[in-house]
Short mmCIF file of C-alpha atoms in Angstrom, two decimals:
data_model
loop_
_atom_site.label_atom_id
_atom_site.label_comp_id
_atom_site.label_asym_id
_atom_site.label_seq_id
_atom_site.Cartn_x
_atom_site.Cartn_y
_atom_site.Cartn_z
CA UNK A 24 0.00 0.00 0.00
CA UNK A 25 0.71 3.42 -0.84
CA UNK A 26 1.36 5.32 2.69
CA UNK A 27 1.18 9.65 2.49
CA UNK A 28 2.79 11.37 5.30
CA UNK A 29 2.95 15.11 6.24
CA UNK A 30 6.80 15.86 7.82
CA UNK A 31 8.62 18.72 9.48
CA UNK A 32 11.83 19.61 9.97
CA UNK A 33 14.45 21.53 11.16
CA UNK A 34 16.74 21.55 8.32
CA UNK A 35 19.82 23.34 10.20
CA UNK A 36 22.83 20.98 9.37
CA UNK A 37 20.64 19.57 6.49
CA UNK A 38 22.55 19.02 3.18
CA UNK A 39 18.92 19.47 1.86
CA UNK A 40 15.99 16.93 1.11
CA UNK A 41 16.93 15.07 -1.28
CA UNK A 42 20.11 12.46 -0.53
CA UNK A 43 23.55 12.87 -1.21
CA UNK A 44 27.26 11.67 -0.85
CA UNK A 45 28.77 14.31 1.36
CA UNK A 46 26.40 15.60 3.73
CA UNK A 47 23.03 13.95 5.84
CA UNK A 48 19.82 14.83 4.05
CA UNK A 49 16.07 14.43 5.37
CA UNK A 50 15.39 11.64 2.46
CA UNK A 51 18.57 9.34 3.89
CA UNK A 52 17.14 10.06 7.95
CA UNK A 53 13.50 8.91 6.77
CA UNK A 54 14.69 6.25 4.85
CA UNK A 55 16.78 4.86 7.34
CA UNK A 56 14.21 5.09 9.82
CA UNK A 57 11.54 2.94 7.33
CA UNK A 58 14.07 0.66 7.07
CA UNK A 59 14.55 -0.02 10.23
CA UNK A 60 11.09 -0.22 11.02
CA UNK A 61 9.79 -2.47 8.12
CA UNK A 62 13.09 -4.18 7.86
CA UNK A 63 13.03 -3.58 3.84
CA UNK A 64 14.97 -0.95 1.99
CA UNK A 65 12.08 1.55 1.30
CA UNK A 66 12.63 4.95 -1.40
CA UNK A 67 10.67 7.33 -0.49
CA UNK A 68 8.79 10.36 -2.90
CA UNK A 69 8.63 13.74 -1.81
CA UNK A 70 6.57 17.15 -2.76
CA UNK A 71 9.57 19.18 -3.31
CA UNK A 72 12.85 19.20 -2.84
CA UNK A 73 14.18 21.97 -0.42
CA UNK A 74 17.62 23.14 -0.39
CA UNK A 75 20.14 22.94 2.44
CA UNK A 76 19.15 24.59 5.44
CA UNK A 77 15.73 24.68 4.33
CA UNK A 78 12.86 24.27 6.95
CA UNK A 79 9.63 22.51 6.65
CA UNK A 80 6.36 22.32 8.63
CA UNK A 81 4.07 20.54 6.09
CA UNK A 82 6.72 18.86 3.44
CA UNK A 83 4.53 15.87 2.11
CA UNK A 84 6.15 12.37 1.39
CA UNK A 85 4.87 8.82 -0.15
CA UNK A 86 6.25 5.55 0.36
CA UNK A 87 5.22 1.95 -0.97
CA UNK A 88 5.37 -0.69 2.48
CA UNK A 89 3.36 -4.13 3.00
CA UNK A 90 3.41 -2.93 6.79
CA UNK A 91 1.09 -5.41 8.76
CA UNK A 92 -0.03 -3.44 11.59
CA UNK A 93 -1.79 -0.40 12.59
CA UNK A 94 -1.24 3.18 11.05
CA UNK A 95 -0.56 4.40 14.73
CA UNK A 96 2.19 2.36 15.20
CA UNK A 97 3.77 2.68 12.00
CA UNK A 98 3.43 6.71 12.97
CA UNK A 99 4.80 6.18 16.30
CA UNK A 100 7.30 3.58 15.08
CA UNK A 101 8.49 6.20 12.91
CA UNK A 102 9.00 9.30 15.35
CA UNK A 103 10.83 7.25 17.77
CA UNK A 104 13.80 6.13 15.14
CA UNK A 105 14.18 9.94 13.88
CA UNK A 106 15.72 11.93 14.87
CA UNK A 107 14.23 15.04 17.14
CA UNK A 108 15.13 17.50 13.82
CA UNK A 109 12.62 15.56 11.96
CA UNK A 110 8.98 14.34 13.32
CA UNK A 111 6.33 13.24 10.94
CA UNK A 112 2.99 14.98 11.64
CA UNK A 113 0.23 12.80 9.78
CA UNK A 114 0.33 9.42 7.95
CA UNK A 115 -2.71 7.94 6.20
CA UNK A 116 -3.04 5.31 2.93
CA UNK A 117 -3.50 6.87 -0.30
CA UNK A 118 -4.23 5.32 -3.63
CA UNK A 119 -1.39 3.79 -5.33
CA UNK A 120 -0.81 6.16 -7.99
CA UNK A 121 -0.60 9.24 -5.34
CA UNK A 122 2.48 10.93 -6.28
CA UNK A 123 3.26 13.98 -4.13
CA UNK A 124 5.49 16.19 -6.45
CA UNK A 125 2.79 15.20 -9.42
CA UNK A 126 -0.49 15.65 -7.57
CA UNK A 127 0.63 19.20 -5.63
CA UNK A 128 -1.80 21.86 -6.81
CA UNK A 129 0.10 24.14 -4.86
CA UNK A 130 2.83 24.97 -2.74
CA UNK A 131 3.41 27.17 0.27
CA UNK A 132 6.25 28.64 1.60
CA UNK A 133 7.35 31.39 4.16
CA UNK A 134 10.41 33.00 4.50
CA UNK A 135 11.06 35.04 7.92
CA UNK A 136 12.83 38.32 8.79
CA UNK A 137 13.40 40.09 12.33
CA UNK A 138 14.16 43.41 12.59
CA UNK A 139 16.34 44.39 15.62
CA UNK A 140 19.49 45.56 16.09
CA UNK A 141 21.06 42.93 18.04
CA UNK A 142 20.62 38.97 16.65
CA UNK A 143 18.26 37.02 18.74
CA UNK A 144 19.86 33.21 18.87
CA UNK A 145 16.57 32.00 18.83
CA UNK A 146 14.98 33.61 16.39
CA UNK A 147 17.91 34.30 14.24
CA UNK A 148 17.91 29.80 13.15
CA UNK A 149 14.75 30.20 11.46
CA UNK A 150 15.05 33.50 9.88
CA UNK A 151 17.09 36.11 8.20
CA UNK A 152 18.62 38.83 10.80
CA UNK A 153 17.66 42.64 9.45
CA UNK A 154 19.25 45.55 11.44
CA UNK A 155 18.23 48.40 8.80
CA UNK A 156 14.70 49.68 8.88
CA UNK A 157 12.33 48.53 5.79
CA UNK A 158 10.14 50.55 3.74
CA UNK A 159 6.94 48.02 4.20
CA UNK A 160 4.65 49.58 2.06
CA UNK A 161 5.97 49.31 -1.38
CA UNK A 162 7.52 45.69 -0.58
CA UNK A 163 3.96 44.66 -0.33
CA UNK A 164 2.74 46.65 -3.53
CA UNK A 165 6.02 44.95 -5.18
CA UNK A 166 4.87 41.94 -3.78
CA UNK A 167 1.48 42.38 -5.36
CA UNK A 168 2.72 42.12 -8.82
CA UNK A 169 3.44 38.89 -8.11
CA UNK A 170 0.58 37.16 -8.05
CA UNK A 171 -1.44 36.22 -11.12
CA UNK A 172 0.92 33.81 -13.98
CA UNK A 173 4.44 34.74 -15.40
CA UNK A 174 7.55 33.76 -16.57
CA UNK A 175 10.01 34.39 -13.46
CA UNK A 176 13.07 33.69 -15.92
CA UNK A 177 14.66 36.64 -13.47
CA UNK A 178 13.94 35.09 -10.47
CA UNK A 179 15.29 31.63 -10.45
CA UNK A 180 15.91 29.12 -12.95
CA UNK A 181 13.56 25.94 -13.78
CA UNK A 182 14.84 21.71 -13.16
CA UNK A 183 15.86 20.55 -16.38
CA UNK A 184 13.16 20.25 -19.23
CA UNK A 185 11.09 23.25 -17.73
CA UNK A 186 9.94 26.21 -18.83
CA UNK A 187 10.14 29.47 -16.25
CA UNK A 188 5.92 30.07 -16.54
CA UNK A 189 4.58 29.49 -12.78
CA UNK A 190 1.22 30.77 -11.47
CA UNK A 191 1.70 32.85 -8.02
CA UNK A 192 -1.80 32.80 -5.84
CA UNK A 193 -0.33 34.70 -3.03
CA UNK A 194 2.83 36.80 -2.20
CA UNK A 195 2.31 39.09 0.87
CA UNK A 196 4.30 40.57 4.20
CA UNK A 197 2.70 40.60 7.34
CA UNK A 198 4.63 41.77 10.78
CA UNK A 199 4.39 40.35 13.81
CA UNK A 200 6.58 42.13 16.72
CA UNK A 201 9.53 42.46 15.14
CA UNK A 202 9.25 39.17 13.13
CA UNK A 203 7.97 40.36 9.53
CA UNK A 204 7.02 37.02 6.81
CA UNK A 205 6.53 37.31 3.78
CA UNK A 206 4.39 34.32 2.58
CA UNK A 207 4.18 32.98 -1.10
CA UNK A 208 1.84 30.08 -2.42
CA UNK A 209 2.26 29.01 -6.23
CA UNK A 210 1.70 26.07 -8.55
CA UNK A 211 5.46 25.66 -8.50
CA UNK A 212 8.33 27.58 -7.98
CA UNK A 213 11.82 27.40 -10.12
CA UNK A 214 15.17 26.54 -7.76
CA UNK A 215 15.79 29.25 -5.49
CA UNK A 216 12.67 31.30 -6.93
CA UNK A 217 11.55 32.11 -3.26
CA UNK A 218 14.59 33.56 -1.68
CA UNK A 219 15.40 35.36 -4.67
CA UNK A 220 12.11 37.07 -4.67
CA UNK A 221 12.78 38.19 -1.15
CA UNK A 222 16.31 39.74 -1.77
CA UNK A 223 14.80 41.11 -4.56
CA UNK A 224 12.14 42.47 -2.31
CA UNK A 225 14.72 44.02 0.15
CA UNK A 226 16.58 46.15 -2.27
CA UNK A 227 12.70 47.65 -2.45
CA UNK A 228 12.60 47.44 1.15
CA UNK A 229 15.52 49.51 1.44
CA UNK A 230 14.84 51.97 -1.23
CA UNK A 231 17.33 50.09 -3.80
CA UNK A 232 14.95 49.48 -6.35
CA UNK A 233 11.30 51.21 -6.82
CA UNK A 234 8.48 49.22 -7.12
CA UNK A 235 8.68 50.31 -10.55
CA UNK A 236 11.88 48.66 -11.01
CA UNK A 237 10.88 45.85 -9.59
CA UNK A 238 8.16 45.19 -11.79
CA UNK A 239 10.20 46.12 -14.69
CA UNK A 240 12.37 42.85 -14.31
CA UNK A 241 9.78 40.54 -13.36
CA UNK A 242 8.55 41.75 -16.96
CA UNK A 243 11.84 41.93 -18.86
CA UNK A 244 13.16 38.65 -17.14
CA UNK A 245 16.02 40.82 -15.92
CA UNK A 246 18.11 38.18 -14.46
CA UNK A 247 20.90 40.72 -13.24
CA UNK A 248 19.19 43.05 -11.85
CA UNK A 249 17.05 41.13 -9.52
CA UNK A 250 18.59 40.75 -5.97
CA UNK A 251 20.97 37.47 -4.21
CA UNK A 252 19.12 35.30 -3.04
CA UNK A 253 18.79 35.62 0.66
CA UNK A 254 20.18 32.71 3.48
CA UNK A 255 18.42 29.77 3.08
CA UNK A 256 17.78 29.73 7.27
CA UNK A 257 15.01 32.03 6.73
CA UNK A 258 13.01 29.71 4.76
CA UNK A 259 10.03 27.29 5.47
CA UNK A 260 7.83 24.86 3.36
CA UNK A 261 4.85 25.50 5.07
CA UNK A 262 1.86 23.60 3.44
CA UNK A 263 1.03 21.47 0.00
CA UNK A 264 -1.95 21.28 -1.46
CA UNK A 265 -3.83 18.79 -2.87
CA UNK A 266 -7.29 17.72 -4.81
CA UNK A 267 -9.83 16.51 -2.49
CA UNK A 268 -8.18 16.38 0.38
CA UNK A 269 -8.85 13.74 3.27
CA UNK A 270 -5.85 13.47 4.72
CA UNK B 256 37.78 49.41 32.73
CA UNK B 257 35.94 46.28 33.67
CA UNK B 258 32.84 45.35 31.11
CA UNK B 259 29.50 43.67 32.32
CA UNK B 260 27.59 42.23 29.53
CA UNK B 261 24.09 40.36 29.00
CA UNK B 262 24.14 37.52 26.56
CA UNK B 263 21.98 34.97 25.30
CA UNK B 264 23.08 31.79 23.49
CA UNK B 265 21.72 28.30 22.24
CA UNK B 266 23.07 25.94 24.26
CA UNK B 267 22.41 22.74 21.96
CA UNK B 268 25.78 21.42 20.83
CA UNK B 269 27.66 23.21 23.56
CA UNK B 270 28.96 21.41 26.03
CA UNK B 271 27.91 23.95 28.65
CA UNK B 272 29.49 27.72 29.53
CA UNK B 273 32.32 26.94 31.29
CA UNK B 274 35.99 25.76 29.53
CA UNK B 275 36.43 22.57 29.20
CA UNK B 276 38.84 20.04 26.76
CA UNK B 277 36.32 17.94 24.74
CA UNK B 278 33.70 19.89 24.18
CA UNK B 279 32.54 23.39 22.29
CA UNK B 280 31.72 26.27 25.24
CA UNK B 281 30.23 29.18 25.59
CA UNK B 282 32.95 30.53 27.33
CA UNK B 283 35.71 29.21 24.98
CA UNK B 284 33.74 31.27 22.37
CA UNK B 285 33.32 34.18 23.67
CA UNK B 286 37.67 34.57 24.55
CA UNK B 287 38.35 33.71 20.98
CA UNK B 288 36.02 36.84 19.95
CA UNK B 289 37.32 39.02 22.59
CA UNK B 290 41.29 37.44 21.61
CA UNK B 291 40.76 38.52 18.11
CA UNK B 292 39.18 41.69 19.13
CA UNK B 293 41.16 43.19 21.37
CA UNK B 294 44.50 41.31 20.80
CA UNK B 295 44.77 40.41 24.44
CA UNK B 296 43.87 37.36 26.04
CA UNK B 297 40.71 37.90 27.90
CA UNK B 298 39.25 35.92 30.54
CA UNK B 299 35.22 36.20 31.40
CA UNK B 300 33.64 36.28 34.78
CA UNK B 301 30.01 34.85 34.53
CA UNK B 302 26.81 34.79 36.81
CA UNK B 303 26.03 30.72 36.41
CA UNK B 304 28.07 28.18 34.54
CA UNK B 305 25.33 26.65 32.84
CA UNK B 306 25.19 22.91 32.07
CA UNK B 307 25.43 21.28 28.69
CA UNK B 308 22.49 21.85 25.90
CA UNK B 309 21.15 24.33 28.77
CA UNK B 310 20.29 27.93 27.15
CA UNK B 311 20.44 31.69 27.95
CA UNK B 312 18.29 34.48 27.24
CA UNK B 313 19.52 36.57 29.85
CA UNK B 314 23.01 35.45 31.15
CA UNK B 315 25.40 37.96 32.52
CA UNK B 316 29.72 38.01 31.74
CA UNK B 317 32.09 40.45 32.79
CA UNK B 318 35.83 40.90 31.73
CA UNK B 319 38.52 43.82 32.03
CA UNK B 320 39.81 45.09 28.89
CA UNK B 321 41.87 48.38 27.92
CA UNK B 322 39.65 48.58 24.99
CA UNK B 323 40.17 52.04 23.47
CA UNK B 324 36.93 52.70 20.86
CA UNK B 325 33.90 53.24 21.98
CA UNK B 326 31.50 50.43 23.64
CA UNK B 327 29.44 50.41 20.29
CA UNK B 328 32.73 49.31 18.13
CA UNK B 329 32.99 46.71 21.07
CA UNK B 330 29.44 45.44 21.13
CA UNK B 331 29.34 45.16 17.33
CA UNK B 332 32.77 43.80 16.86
CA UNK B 333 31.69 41.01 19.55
CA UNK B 334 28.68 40.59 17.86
CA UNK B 335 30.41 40.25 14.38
CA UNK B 336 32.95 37.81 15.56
CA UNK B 337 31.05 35.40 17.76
CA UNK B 338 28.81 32.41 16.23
CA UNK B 339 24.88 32.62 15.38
CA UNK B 340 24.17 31.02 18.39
CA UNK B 341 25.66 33.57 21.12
CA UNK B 342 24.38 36.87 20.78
CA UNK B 343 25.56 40.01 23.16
CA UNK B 344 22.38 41.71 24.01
CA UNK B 345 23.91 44.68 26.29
CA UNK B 346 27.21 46.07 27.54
CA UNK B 347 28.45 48.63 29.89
CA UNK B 348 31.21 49.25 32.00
CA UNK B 349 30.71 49.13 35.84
CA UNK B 350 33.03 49.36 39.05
CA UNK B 351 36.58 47.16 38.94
CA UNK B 352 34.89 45.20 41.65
CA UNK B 353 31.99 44.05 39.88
CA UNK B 354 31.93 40.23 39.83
CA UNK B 355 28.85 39.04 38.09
CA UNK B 356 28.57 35.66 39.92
CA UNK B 357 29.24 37.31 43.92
CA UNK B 358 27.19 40.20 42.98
CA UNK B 359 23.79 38.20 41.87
CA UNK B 360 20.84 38.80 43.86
CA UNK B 361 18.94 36.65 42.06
CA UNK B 362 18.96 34.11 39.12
CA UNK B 363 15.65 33.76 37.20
CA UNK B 364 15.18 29.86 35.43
CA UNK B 365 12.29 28.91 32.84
CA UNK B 366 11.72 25.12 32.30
CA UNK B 367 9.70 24.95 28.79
CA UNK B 368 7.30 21.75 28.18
CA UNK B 369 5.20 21.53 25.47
CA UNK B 370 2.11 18.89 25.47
CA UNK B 371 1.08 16.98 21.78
CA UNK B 372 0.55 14.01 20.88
CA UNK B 373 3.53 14.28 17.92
CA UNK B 374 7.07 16.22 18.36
CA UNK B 375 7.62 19.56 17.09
CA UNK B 376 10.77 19.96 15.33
CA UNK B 377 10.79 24.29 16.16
CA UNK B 378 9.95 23.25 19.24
CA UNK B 379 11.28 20.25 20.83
CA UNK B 380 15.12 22.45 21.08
CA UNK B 381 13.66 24.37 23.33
CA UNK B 382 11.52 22.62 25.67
CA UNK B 383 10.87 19.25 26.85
CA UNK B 384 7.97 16.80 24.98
CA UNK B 385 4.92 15.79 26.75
CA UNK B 386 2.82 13.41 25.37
CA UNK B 387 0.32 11.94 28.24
CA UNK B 388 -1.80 14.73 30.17
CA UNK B 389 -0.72 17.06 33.20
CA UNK B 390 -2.63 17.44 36.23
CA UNK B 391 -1.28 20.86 36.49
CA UNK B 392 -3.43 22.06 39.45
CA UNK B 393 -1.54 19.63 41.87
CA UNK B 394 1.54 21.14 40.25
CA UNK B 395 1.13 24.62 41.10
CA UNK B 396 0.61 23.77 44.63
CA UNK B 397 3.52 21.69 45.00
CA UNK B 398 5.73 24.54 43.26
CA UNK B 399 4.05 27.01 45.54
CA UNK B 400 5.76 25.49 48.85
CA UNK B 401 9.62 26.09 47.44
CA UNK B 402 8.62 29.61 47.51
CA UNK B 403 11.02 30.72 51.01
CA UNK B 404 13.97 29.53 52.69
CA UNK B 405 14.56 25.95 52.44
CA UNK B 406 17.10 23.10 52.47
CA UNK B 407 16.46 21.84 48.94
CA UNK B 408 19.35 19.00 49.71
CA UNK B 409 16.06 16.55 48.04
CA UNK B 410 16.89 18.39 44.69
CA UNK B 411 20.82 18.73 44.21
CA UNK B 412 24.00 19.01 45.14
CA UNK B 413 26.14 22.01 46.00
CA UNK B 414 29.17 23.47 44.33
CA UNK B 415 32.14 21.88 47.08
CA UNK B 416 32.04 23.78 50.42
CA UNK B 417 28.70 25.31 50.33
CA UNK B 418 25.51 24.11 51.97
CA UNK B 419 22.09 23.15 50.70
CA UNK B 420 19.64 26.13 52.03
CA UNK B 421 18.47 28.40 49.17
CA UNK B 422 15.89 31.05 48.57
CA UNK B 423 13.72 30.77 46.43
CA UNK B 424 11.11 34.11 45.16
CA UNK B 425 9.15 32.41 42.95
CA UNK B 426 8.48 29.30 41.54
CA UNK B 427 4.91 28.45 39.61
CA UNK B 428 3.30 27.10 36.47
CA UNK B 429 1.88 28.74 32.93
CA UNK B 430 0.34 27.71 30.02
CA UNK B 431 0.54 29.50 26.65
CA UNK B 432 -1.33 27.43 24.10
CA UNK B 433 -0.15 24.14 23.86
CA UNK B 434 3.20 25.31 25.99
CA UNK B 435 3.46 24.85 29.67
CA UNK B 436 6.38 26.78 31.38
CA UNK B 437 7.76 26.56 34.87
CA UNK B 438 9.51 29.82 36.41
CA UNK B 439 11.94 30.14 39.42
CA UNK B 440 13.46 32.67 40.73
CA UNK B 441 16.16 32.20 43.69
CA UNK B 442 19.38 33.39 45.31
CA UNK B 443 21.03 30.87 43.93
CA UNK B 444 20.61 27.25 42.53
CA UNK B 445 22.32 23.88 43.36
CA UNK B 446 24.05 21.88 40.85
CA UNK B 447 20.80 20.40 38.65
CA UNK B 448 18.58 21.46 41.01
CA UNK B 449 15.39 22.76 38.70
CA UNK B 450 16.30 19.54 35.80
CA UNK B 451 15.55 17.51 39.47
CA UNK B 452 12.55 20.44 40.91
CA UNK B 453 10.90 19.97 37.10
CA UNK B 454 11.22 16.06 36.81
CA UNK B 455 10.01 15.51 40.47
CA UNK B 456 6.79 17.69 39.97
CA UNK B 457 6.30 15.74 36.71
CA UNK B 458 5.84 12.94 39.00
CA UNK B 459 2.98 14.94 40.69
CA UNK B 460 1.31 15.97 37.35
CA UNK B 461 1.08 12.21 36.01
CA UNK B 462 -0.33 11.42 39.18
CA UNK B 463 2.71 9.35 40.76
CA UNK B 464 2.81 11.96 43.93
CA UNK B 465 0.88 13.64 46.13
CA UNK B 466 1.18 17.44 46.75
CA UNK B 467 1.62 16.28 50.10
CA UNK B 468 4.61 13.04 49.34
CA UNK B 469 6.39 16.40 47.74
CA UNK B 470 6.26 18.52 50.43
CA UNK B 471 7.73 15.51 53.05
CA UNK B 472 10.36 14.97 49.71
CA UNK B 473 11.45 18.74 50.41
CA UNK B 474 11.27 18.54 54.53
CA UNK B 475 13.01 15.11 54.47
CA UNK B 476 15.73 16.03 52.31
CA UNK B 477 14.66 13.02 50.45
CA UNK B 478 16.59 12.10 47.47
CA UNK B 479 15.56 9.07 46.76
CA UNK B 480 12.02 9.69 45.76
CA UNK B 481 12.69 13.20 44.20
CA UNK B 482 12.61 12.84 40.69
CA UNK B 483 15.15 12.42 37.92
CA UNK B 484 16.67 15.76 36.16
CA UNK B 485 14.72 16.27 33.60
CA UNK B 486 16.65 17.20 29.79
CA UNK B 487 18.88 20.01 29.56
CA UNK B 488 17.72 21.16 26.41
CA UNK B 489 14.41 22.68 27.55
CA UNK B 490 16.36 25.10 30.43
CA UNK B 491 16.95 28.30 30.21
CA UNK B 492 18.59 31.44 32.35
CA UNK B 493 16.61 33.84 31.57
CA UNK B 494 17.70 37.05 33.70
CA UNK B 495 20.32 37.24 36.79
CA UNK B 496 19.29 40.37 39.05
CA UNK B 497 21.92 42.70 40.60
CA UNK B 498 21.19 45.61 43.26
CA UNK B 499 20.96 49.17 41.89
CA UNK B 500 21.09 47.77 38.15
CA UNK B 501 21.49 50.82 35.93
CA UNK B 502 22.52 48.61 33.12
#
């Protein structure tokens, strides 16, 4: 049977999702830990693949196992042999075909700022460190300009085979305190697409670029003068959506 | 001129504040940044050598340098040279005397829990995991009777040459959402003492003691039935209290 499971991580000290040689990856811990557990070598499917350092508090994985007993111990099985970075959230059967990169109708991601002038060691793991003040307003009508379907050729580039065309549903800042987010959901978003957009959005914030501007390279695909992309710490893979939704 | 300075840190992966030869400190840390900033050897003072995987949001340091810019160069430069996880909130210079461990009124403790059924990744660094209820009525009277002068031999050991009697100012129970926190306040703390104060009034809130078999554990002195230390990893020193604190 076909199991899905909603994850989180911490992905500090992550070489990323997706296994590698030279570093420990979230795919090689879950694996490892279905291994154990079933006692056959499992591979396991994931929603997206995020990038070293990457957080996530609703990555979705599948996995193929003839486990015999209940759901709740395979779940509990499972969050005992992880590690404490790693816990997964919700497991349920799906039908066989379920693929969770394939069937995503959308993803969901957040990337975090805090203003202050000295780092918080807390805060400062899961998000980017700001000590200039930011010029809100036209970050969120840059932001704005987002949403609706382009080609984001200037803010990322797509996996092999792809074109840059995505379709943004929502791109908007909020502030808490001094914790400011700027949440994005899309259909899909090219490699690095997210923290790109937000160093893009913090030459705005800083009075770099004009809103103007910034629409101006979203339009002309203006690779070079779109901003770094910003630490990868800041970042979280909040949610994936799905069709009919049970689980 | 002598230097007192507030700091917070992460204390996972450290193997506590003070020196030692196998293990990443806090203090170790915070000599390089001062070595390589000043281009003297340094040596900190602080108010509590805190254990291993034990955190700080409010720790206190001093040192004497002949530091010749201005305390803002010093704060940044400390702040630019020192790791993510160690942060130097304030600094100030106070009287050659000033010894931040001697001079301590009061050190203030926080004990995070946090009660689900599955682990939190963001979460589970800071605090310790709870899955089966709390009777946390039962709890809050048993915390209430450490408030005053006590021998809390029951709950630690103390540093060589000192006796067991402590003060304590306060000492109770919150919740915030799904988060459960235990505060203490006293003169000073024996070695473990809230790890052992926390794990013996989780006995109380699953039910395993009485309010009353904890208050004869604190008037015996009994160390047998107080309760193990609970993790490290969910302590933290939140604030250490001086008299006429102008800093």
């Amino acid at each position: 049977m076909r199991i899905k499971a909603v994850i989180a991580y911490d992905g500090t000290g992550y070489g990323g999702f997706q296994r590698q040689k030279n570093a420990p990856t979230i795919q090689e811990d879950l694996e490892v830990a279905l291994d154990k557990l079933t006692g056959v070598p499992t591979r396991i499917m994931a929603a997206g693949r995020t990038d070293a350092g990457v957080h996530a508090a609703g990555q979705v994985i599948a996995f193929d196992t003839a486990w015999a007993h209940s759901l709740f111990d395979l779940h509990r099985g499972l969050n005992a042999l992880l590690p404490e970075a790693i816990a997964v959230l919700t497991l349920g059967v799906v039908p066989d075909d379920f693929h969770p990169r394939y069937a995503a109708l959308r993803r969901c991601y957040r990337y975090g700022l805090y203003l202050a002038t000295v780092r918080d060691p807390f805060v400062s793991r899961y998000s980017l460190h700001i000590t200039h003040p930011l010029l809100l307003e036209p970050m969120q009508v840059a932001a704005q300009h987002l949403v609706g379907q382009h080609d984001f050729a200037a803010f990322g580039s797509p996996p092999k085979g792809e074109n840059t065309l995505r379709e943004v549903y929502q791109a908007e800042w909020s502030v808490e305190g001094d914790s400011v987010y700027f949440d994005i959901a899309a259909n899909a978003f090219l490699y690095r697409m997210v923290r790109i957009l937000v160093g893009t959005l913090l030459r705005v914030g800083c009075g770099a670029l004009t809103t103007a501007d910034f629409v101006e390279i979203l339009q002309n695909q203006d690779r070079r003068r779109a901003g770094p992309a910003v630490k990868a710490q800041g970042l979280c893979l909040r949610r994936v959506v799905y069709p009919n939704e049970t689980l």
